[in-house]
PDB file of C-alpha atoms in Angstrom:
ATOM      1  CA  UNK A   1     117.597 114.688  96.179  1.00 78.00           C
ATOM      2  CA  UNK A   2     114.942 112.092  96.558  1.00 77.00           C
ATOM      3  CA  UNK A   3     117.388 109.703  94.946  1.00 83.00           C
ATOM      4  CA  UNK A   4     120.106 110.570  97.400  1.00 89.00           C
ATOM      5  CA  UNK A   5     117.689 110.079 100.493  1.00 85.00           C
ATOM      6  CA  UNK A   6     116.367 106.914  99.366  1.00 84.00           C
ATOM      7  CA  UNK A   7     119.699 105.762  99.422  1.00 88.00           C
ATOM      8  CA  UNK A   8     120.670 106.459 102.721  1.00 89.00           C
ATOM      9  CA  UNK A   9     117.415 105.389 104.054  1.00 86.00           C
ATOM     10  CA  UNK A  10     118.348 101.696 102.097  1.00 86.00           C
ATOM     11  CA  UNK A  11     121.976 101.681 103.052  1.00 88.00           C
ATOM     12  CA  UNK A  12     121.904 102.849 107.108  1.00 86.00           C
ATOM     13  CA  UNK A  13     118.447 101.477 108.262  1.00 83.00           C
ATOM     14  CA  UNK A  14     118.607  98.011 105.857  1.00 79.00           C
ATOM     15  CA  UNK A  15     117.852  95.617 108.986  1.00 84.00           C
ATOM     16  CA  UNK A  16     115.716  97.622 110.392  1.00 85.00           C
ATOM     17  CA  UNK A  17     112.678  98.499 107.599  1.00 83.00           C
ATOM     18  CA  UNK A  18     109.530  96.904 107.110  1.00 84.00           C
ATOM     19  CA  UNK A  19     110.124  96.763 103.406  1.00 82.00           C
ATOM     20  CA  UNK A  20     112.245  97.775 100.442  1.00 83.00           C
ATOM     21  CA  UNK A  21     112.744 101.873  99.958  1.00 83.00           C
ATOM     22  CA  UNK A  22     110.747 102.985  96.840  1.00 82.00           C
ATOM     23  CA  UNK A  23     110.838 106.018  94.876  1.00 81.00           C
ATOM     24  CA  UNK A  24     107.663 108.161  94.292  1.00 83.00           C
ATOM     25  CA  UNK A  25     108.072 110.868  91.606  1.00 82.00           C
ATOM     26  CA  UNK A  26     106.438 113.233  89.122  1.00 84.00           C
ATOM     27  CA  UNK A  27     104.880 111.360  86.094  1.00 81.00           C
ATOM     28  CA  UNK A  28     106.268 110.431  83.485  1.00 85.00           C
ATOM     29  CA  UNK A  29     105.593 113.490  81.475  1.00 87.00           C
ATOM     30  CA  UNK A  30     107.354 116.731  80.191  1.00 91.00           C
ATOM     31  CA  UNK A  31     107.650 119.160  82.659  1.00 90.00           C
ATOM     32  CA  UNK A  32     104.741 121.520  82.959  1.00 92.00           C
ATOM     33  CA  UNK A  33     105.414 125.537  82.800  1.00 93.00           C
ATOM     34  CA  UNK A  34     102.289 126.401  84.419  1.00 94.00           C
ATOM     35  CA  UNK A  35     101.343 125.798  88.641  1.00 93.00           C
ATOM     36  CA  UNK A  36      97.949 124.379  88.044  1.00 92.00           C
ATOM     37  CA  UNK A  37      99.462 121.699  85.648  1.00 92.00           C
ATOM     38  CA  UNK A  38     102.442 121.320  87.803  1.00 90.00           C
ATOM     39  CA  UNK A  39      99.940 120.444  90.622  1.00 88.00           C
ATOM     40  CA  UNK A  40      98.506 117.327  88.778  1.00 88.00           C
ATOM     41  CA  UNK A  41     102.135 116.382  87.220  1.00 90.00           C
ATOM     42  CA  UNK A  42     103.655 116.370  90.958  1.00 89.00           C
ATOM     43  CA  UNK A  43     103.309 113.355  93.215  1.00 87.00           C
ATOM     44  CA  UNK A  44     100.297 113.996  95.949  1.00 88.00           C
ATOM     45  CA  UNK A  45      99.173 112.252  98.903  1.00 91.00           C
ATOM     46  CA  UNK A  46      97.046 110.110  96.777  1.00 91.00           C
ATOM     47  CA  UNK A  47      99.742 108.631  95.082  1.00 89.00           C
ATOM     48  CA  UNK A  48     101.992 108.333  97.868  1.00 88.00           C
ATOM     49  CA  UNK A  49      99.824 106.268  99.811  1.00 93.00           C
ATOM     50  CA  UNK A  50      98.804 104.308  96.878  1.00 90.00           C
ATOM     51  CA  UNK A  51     102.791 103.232  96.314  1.00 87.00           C
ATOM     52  CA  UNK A  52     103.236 102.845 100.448  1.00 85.00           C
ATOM     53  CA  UNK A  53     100.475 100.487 100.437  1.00 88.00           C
ATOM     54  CA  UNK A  54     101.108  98.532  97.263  1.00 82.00           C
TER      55      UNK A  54
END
């Protein structure tokens, strides 16, 4: 889904952005079975910000 919308964003607003679409997702990791590990594994604010402003 993120994929999809990325794409979109790239393809209808491409004169219009500030800078390139880029893709923030879970790490790089196997999928955790449990929510208190799936809270770390997921991307958070922290590391949203961290990718807008790098």
């Amino acid at each position: 889904m993120g994929a999809e919308l990325a794409a979109v964003a790239a393809q209808e607003g491409l004169w219009t952005l500030d800078a390139p679409v880029i893709r923030v997702g879970a790490a790089a990791a196997p999928t955790p079975c449990t929510p208190s590990f799936e809270r770390v594994w997921l991307s958070d604010q922290e590391r949203i910000a961290a990718a807008i402003l790098s």
